[in-house]
XYZ file of C-alpha atoms in Angstrom:
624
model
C 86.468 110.995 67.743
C 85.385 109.630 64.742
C 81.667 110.204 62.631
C 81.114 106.589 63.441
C 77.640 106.592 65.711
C 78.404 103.656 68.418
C 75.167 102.638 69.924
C 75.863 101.714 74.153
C 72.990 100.265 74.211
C 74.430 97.365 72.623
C 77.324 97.190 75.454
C 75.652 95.050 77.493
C 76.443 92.645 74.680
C 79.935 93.461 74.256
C 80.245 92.980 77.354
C 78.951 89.566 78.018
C 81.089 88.637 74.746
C 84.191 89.838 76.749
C 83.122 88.312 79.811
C 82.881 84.556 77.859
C 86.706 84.752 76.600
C 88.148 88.512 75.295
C 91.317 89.174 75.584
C 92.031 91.068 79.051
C 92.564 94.515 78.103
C 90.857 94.693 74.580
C 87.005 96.216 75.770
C 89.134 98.555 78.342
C 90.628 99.634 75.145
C 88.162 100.082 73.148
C 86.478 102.490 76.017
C 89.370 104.533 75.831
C 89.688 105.068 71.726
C 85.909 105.540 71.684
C 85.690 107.748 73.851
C 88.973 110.104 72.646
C 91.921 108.853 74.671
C 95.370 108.499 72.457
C 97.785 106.219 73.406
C 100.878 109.743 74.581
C 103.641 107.916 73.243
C 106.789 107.734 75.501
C 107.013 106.339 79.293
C 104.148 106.619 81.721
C 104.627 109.670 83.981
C 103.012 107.654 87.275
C 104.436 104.395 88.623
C 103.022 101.917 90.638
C 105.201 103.046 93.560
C 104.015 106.480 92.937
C 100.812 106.264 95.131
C 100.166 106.459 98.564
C 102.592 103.409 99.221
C 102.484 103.015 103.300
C 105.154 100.930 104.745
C 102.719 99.071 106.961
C 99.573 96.968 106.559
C 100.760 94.504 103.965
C 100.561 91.181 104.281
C 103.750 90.386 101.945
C 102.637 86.615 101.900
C 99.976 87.538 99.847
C 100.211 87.551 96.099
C 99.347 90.425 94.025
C 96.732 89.075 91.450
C 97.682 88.956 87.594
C 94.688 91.441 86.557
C 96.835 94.442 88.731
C 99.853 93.394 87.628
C 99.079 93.562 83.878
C 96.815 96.819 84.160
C 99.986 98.787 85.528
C 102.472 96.872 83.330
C 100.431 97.650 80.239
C 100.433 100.768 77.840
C 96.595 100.893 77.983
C 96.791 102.077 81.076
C 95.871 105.868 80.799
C 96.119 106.398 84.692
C 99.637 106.097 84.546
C 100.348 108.355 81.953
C 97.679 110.835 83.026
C 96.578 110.548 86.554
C 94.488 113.679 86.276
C 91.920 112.115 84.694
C 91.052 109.863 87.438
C 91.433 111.675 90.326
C 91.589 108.584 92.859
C 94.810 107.513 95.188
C 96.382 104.283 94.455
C 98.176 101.924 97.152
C 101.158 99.738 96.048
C 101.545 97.038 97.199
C 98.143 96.927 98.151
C 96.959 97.404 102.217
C 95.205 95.314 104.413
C 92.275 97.585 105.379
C 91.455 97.611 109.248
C 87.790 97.135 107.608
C 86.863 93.303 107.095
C 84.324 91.968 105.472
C 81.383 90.969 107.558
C 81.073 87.687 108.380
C 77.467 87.620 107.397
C 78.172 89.463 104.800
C 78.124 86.517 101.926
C 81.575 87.482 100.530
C 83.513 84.915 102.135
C 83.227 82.023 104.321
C 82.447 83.522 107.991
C 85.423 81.117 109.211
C 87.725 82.115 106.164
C 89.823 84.773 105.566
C 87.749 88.042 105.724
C 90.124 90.786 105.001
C 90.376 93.249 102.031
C 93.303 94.290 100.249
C 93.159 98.056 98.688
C 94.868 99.005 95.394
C 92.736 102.293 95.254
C 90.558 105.186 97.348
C 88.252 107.888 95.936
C 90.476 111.167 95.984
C 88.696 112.491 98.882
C 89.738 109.101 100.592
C 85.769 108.741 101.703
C 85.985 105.324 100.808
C 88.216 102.673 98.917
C 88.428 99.786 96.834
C 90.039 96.585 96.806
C 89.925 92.698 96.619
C 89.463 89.863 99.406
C 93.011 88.274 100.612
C 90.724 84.855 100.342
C 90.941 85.415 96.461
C 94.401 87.298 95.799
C 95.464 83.931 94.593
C 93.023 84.401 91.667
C 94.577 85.926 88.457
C 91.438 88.448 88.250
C 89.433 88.800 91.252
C 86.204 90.645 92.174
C 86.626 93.955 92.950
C 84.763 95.114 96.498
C 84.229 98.720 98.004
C 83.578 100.359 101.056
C 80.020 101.888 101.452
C 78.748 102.894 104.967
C 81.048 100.996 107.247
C 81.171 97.620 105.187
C 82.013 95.693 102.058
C 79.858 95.254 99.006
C 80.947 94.197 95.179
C 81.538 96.251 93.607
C 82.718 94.817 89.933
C 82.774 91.193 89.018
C 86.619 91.202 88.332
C 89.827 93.531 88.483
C 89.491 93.769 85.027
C 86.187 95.272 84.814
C 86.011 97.638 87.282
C 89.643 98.630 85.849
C 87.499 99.493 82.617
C 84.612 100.604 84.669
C 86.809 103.082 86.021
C 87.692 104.612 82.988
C 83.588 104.679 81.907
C 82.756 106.765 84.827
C 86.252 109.165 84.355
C 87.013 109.697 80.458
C 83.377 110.034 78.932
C 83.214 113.296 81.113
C 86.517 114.802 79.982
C 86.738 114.227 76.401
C 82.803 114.589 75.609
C 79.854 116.583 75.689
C 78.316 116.659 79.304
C 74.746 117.878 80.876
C 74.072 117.501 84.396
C 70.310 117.376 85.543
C 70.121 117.891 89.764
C 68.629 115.405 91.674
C 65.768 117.451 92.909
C 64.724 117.830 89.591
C 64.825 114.342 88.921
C 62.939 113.951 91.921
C 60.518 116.663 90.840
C 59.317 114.642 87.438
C 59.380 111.005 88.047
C 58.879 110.785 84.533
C 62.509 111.550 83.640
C 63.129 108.314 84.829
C 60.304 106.434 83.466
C 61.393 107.621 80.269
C 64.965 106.705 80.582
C 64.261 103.001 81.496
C 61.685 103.105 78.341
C 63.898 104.448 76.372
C 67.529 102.562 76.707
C 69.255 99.612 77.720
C 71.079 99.221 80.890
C 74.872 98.853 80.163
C 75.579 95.297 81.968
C 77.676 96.791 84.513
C 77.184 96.402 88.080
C 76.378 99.996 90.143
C 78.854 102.105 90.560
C 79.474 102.969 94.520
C 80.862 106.652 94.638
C 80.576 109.186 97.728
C 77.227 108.398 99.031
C 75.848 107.407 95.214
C 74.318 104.178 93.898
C 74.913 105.215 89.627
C 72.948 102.480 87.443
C 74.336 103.264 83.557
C 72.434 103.361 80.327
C 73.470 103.537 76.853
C 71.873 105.813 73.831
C 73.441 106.002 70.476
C 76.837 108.099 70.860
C 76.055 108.480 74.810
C 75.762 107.227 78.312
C 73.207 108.192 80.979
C 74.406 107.654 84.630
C 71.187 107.929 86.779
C 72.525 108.935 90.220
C 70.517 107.190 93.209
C 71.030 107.759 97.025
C 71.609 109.980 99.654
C 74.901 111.077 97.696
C 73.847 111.914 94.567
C 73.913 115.839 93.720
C 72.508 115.101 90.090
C 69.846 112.714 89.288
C 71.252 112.693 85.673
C 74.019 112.948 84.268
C 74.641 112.145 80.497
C 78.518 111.978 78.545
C 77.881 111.796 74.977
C 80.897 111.315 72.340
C 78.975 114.539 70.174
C 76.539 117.624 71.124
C 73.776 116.510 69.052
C 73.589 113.030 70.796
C 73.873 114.547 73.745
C 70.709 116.990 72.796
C 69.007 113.777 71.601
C 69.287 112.231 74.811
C 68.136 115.389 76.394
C 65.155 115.273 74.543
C 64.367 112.022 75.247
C 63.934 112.460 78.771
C 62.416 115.990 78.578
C 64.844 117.459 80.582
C 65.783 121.090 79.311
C 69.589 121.715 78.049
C 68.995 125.224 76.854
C 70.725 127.129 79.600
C 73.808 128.938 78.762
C 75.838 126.769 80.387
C 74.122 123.649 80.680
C 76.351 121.814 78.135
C 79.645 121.468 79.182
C 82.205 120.790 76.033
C 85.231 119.021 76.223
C 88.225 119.532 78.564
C 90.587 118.148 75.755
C 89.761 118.469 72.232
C 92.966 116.762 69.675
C 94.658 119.281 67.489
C 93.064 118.853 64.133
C 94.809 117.518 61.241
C 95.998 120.042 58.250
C 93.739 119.446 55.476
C 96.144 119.364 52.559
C 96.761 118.323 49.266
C 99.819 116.478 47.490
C 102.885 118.022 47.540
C 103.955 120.126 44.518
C 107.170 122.561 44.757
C 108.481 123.746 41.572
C 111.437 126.456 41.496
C 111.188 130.173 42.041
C 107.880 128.736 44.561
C 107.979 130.844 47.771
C 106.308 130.722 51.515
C 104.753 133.876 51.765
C 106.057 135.181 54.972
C 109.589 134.331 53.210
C 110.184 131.799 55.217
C 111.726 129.356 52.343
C 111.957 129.634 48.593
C 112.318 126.476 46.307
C 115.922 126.755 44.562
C 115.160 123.592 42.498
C 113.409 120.687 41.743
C 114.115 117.722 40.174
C 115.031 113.897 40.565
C 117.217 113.772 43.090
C 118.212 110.703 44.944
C 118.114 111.101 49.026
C 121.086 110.275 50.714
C 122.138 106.623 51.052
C 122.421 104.704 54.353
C 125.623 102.334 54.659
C 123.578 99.200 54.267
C 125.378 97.985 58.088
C 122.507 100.073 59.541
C 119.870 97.422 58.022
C 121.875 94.341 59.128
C 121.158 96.092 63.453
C 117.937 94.531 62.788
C 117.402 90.492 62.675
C 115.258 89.549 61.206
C 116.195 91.678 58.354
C 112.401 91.458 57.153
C 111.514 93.894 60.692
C 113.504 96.779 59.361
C 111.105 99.715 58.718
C 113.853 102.713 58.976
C 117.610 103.190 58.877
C 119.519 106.678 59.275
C 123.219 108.013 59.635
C 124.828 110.969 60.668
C 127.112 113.296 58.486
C 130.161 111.002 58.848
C 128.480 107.668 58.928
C 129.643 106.867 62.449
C 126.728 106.570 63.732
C 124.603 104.186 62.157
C 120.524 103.587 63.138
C 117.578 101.486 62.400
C 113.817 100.754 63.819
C 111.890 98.102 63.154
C 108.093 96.770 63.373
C 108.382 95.930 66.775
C 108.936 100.010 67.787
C 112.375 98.854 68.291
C 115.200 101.332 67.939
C 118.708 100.064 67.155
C 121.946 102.157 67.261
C 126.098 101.739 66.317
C 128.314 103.938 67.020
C 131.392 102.776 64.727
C 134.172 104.551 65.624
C 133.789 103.296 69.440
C 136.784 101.396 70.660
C 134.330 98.633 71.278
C 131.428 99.160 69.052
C 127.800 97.735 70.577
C 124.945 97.968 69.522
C 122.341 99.521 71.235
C 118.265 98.531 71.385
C 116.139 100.490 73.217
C 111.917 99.979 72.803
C 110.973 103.284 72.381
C 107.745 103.499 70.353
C 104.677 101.115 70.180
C 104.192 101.169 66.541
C 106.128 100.205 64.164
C 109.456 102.804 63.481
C 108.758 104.824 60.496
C 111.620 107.426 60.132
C 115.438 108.049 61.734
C 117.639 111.111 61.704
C 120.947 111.291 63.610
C 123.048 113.974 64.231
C 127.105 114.503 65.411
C 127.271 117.834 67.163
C 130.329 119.966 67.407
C 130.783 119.046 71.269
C 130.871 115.312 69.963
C 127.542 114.453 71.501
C 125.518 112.263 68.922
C 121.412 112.812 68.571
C 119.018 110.497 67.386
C 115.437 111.393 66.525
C 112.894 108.247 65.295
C 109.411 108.790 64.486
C 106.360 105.802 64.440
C 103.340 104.931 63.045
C 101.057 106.544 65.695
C 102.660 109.647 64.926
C 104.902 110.072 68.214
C 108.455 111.442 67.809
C 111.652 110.135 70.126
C 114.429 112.298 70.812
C 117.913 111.327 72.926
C 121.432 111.165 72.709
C 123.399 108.072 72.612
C 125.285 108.387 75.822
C 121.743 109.182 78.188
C 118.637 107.792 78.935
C 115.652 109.069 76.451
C 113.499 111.573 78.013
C 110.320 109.712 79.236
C 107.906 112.171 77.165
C 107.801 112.126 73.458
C 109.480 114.811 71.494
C 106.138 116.115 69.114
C 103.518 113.676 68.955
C 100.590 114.365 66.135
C 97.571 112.054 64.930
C 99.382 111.222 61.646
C 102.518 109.524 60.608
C 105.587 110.513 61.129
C 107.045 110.146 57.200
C 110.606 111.686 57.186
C 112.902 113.128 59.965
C 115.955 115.103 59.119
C 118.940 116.596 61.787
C 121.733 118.599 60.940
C 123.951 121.650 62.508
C 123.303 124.941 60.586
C 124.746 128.403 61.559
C 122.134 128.895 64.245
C 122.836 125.066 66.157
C 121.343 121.921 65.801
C 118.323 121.800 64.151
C 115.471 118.969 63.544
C 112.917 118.292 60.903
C 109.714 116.298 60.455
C 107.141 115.338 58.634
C 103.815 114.004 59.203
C 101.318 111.527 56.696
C 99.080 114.729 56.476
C 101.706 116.893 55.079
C 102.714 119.362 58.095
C 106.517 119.563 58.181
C 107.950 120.973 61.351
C 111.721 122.522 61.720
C 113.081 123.436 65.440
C 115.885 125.405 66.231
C 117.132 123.027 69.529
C 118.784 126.205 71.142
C 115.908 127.873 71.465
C 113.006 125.616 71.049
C 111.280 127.893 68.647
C 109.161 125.736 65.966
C 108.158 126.359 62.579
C 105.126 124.618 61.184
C 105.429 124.451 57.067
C 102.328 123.032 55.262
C 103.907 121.894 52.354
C 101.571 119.222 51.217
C 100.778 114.977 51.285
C 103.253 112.520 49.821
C 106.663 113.198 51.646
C 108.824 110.004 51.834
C 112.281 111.530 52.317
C 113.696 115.192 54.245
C 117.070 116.196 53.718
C 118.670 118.875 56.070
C 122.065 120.538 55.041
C 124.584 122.509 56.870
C 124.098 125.280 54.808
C 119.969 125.611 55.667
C 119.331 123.683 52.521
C 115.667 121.496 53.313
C 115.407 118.932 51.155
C 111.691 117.351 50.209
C 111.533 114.132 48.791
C 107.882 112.541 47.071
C 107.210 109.882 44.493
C 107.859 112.428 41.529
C 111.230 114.027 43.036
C 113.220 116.099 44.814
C 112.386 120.089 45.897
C 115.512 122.077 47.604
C 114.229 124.771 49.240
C 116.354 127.372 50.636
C 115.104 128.324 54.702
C 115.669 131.761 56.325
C 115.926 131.308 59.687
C 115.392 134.771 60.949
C 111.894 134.212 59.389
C 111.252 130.782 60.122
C 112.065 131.258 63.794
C 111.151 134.817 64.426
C 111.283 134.276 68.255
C 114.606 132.636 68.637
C 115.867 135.081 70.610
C 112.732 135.529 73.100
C 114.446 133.931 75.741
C 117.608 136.071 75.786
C 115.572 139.240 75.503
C 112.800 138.222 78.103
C 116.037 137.679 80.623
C 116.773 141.534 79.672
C 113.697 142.651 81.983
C 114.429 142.340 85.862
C 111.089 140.330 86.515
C 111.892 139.602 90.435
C 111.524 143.552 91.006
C 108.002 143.347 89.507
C 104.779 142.370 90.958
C 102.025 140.339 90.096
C 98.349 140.196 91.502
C 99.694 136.673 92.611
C 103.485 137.883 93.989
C 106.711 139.112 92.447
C 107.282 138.448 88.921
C 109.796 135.772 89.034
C 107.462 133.179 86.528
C 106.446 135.588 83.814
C 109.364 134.991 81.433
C 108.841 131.194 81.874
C 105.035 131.593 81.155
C 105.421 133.794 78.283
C 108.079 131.594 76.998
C 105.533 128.725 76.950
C 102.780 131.098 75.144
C 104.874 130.341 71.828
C 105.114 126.748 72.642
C 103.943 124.411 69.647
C 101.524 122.406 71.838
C 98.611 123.794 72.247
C 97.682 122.913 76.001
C 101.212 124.261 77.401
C 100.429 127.565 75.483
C 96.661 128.052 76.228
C 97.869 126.786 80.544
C 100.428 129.700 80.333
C 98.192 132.248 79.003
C 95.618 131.284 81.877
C 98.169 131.942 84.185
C 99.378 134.709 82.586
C 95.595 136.312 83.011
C 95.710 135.445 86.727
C 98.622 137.211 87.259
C 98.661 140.300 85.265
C 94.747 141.210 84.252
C 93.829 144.054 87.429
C 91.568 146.976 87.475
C 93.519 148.652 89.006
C 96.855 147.706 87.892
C 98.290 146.249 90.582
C 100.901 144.675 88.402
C 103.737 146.194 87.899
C 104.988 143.437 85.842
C 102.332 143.853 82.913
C 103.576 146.448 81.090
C 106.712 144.893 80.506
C 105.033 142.257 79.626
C 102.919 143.629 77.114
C 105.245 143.802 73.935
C 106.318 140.371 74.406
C 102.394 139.037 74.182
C 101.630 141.588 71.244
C 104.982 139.855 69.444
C 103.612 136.055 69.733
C 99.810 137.316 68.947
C 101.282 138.174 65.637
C 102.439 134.772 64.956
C 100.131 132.758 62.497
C 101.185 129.597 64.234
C 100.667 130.500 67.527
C 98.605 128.037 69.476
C 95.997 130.310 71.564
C 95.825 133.085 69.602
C 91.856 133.917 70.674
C 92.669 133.208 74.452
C 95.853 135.534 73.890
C 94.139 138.279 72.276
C 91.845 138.550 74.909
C 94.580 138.258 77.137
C 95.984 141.898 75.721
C 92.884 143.350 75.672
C 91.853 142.814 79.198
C 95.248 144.634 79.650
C 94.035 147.603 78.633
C 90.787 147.469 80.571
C 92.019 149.256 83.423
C 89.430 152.503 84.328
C 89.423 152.180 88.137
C 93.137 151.881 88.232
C 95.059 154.615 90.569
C 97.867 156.519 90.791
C 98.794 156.409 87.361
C 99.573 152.570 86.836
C 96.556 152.222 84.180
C 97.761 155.124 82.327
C 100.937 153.433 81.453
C 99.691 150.196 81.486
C 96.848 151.155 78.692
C 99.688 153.539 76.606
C 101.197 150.355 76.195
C 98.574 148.464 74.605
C 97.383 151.191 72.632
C 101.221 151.381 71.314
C 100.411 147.869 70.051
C 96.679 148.426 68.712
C 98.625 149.142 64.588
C 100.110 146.389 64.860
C 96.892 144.310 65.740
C 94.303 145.799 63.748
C 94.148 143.347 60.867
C 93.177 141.216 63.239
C 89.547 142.724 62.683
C 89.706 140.481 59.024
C 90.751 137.487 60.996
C 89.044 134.298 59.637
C 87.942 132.883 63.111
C 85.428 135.006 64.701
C 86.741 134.630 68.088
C 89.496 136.198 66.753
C 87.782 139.160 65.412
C 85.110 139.238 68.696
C 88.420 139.811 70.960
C 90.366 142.444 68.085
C 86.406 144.376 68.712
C 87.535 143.835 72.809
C 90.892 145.182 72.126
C 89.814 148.294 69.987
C 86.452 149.097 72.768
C 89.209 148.927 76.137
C 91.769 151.047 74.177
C 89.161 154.138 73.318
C 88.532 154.044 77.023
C 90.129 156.219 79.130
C 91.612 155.187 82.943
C 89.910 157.193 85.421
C 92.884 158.948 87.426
């Protein structure tokens, strides 16, 4: 999110602004950017088919208004490409419910048409959501939903309760949250008063949810849900985009936040961007875990392109990128549209191919031939999302890397070890992957890249405004756990136990503890800790287990270092264990402990709070 305050009490304006002639889509997108959602990059991961989709109840005479359409044909919407954040059913093609609307009701005409077509239920199914048959002709009609046995509106168009939706789900994930229970509310009736003094209502009609009547409010930065009915467990609830308007709001009303867990934070906070400076390489420079060292620098052209790559694109005035492999047979280009174009020339037929894969303009290409003849292309865009296919298959529906920054250069070539791929972002990260393994290296090698370069012989080249820097990469360094996955198949994990079962998923976890994103490698080590972390060792599978995790902790790069740490030291926190397990199971954390101790001049102090952990459940001793 950015330091820019947005004041919601002023929605009530943007809304009525929408209402009177916005664009469709645009205020359901701006809820979504303020709030912290990113566009993934790639294909959605949830069709419309992909709901509950019954066979029978629908009326296939009846159209499907525009509004639904759109919202599932559009790259706004976040349900489909992250369901979890919703947690609601959806029906496609939308059911006639057995539930009409009464006739009596003032919905419809008591002699018309009175049933309901759902598109979507609450997850616990206790009630659903849909529009009247008598308006499905309408290209965005009012949205209705069942409370108590009956029918009441529930937004004033697909559209908005589409963008309602996301108001009530997102605020809660990606901000700051404090929930105040109803009976307190109850308790102080001046909580309320207070709140109605205080801010503006947000122009949107109640939201109807498991037995609650919400009515929304907005405060600089924040949004205060006051829960009404039989149904609602909190009286208050508030989402705000930061802690200290959250806090503000808090003290508004007089409620009290100071609990230790009264605040909730985030579920998903975006990986920060490097804070760098311009580029500047100059020979004999070296990464100090030897990972490259700058052989020269100097002014030296990047590669050209066969100018046939330019002319995929029409009109040539769209091209944004072009690439080639090592032979020039295979010949790319993307354009402004997020249009990628591809040639192979030496095809008996030659075609071109144009696949949409971004939705930002195409910023960088790299292609590859590899020795088995299969040809890779890798194109990076605006938004900072990287593609990644091969000519002859379909392009995997998630993005490659994705980051909140440019993609600037991408680079592909076959060294000793396989195929690897380079990239570089606006911010000045540049990331190599060995495509065997996986394993990632993250190089911080300043702002200003326009051009990568990536030789057979492990030669990187780095291109800025000023020149050219050849640096020279050692990949034993640079990928340090290449090899995990062949070792980590050494250990017979199916004869081990867990405290959830036999051992079959711990290679696969630990495997996705190195993994550059930061989610996958903080889920894994949460499983991991489920798993392995007993009292009294009743995992046969951890001490195994334990070199591996000590191996990735000492990875700079690693993405959950803190979590991970704590991880091994709960390990060794095993005094009630019997019959000897915790005696081997501690010996093999305390075998790691040298190896960790530096840890104790760590610069993040959760880093040093768990290294004090580690150090406190190694001088214990396991009771036997």
């Amino acid at each position: 999110m950015t330091a820019e305050i947005i004041d919601y009490g002023r929605f009530a304006d943007r809304l009525r602004q929408w209402q009177q002639g916005g664009s469709r889509w645009d205020l359901l997108d701006a809820v979504q950017r303020e709030w912290g959602y990113e566009d993934p990059g790639g294909e959605p991961g949830h069709s419309r088919w992909g709901g509950e989709n019954r066979r029978d109840g629908i009326d296939w005479n009846l159209p499907v208004p525009q509004a639904l359409n759109e919202w599932w044909d559009s790259p706004l919407n976040s349900f489909a490409f992250d369901p979890r954040l919703y947690w609601v059913h959806t029906q496609w093609p939308p059911t006639v419910s057995e539930l009409e609307a009464a006739p009596d009701s003032g919905l419809v005409d008591p002699r018309g048409d009175r049933r309901v077509c759902v598109f979507m239920s609450e997850y616990h199914y206790s009630h659903a959501w849909g529009y009247l048959a008598a308006e499905a002709e309408l290209p965005d009609p009012r949205v209705v939903v069942s409370v108590d046995g009956a029918w009441v509106v529930q937004s004033r168009s697909l559209s908005e309760f589409l963008t309602q939706l996301a108001f009530e789900r997102l605020p809660a994930h990606y901000g700051w949250t404090l929930r105040v229970r109803a009976a307190t509310v109850d308790a102080d009736p001046g909580i309320v008063e207070r709140l109605t003094a205080s801010y503006r209502e947000l122009g949107l009609l109640p939201w109807q949810e498991m037995g609650t009547d919400a009515l929304s409010y907005g405060a600089p930065d924040a949004v205060v849900r006051h829960g009404r009915g039989p149904g609602a467990d909190f009286g208050i609830v508030v989402n705000a985009r930061t802690r200290d308007a959250l806090i503000a709001v808090a003290e508004t009303l007089g409620v009290d936040w100071s609990g230790d867990k009264a605040i909730q934070g985030p579920a998903e906070v975006p990986a920060p961007l490097e804070n760098l400076g311009p580029l500047s390489l100059a020979e004999g420079d070296a990464d100090p875990r030897g990972r490259w060292s700058v052989l020269s620098r100097g002014h030296v052209a990047p590669p050209s392109v066969p100018g046939a790559a330019a002319a995929l694109v029409q009109p040539p005035g769209a091209v944004r990128s072009v690439a080639a492999d090592q032979d020039a047979t295979t010949l790319a280009a993307g354009d402004a549209e997020g249009q990628v174009h591809v040639l192979e020339t030496d095809d008996e037929s030659p075609e071109t191919i144009t696949l949409t894969l971004h939705r930002a303009p195409v910023t960088a290409l790299a292609c590859v031939k590899l020795d088995s003849g299969k040809r890779l292309v890798l194109s990076g865009d605006e938004n900072g999302v990287i593609r990644y296919w091969s000519t002859r298959r379909k392009p995997l529906r998630s993005p490659f890397a994705r980051r909140r920054a440019p993609v600037r250069a991408l680079a592909a070539a076959r060294l000793a070890t396989g195929p690897a791929l380079a990239a570089a972002w606006d911010d000045g990260l540049v990331r190599v992957w060995d495509l065997a393994s996986d394993a990632v290296a993250g190089l911080r090698l300043g702002t200003g890249i326009r051009f990568l370069g990536l030789d057979a012989d492990g030669t990187l080249s780095v291109t800025d405004g000023s020149g050219t820097a050849a640096l020279r990469l050692d990949p034993a360094k640079l990928w340090p756990h290449r090899d995990l996955p062949l070792r980590l198949d050494g250990v017979d994990w199916g004869s081990l136990w867990t405290a959830r079962g036999p051992g079959h998923r711990i290679p696969e976890l630990i495997g996705k503890v190195a993994s550059d994103d930061k989610k996958t490698a903080m889920d894994a080590v949460h499983d991991l800790y489920r798993m392995l972390v007993s009292k009294e060792a009743a995992s046969t599978a951890a001490v195994p287990a334990i070199p591996f995790l000590v191996e990735l902790m000492t990875d700079p790069d690693n993405q959950a270092r803190s979590t991970l740490l704590l991880l091994i030291a709960d390990l060794a926190d095993v005094r009630q264990a019997r019959g000897g397990r915790g005696d081997a199971q501690l010996a093999a954390v305390r075998e790691a402990l040298p190896v960790l101790r530096y840890l104790h001049d760590d610069p993040e102090s959760s880093i040093r709070w768990a290294a004090n952990e580690l150090e406190q459940n190694c001088a214990a001793s396991p009771a036997s």
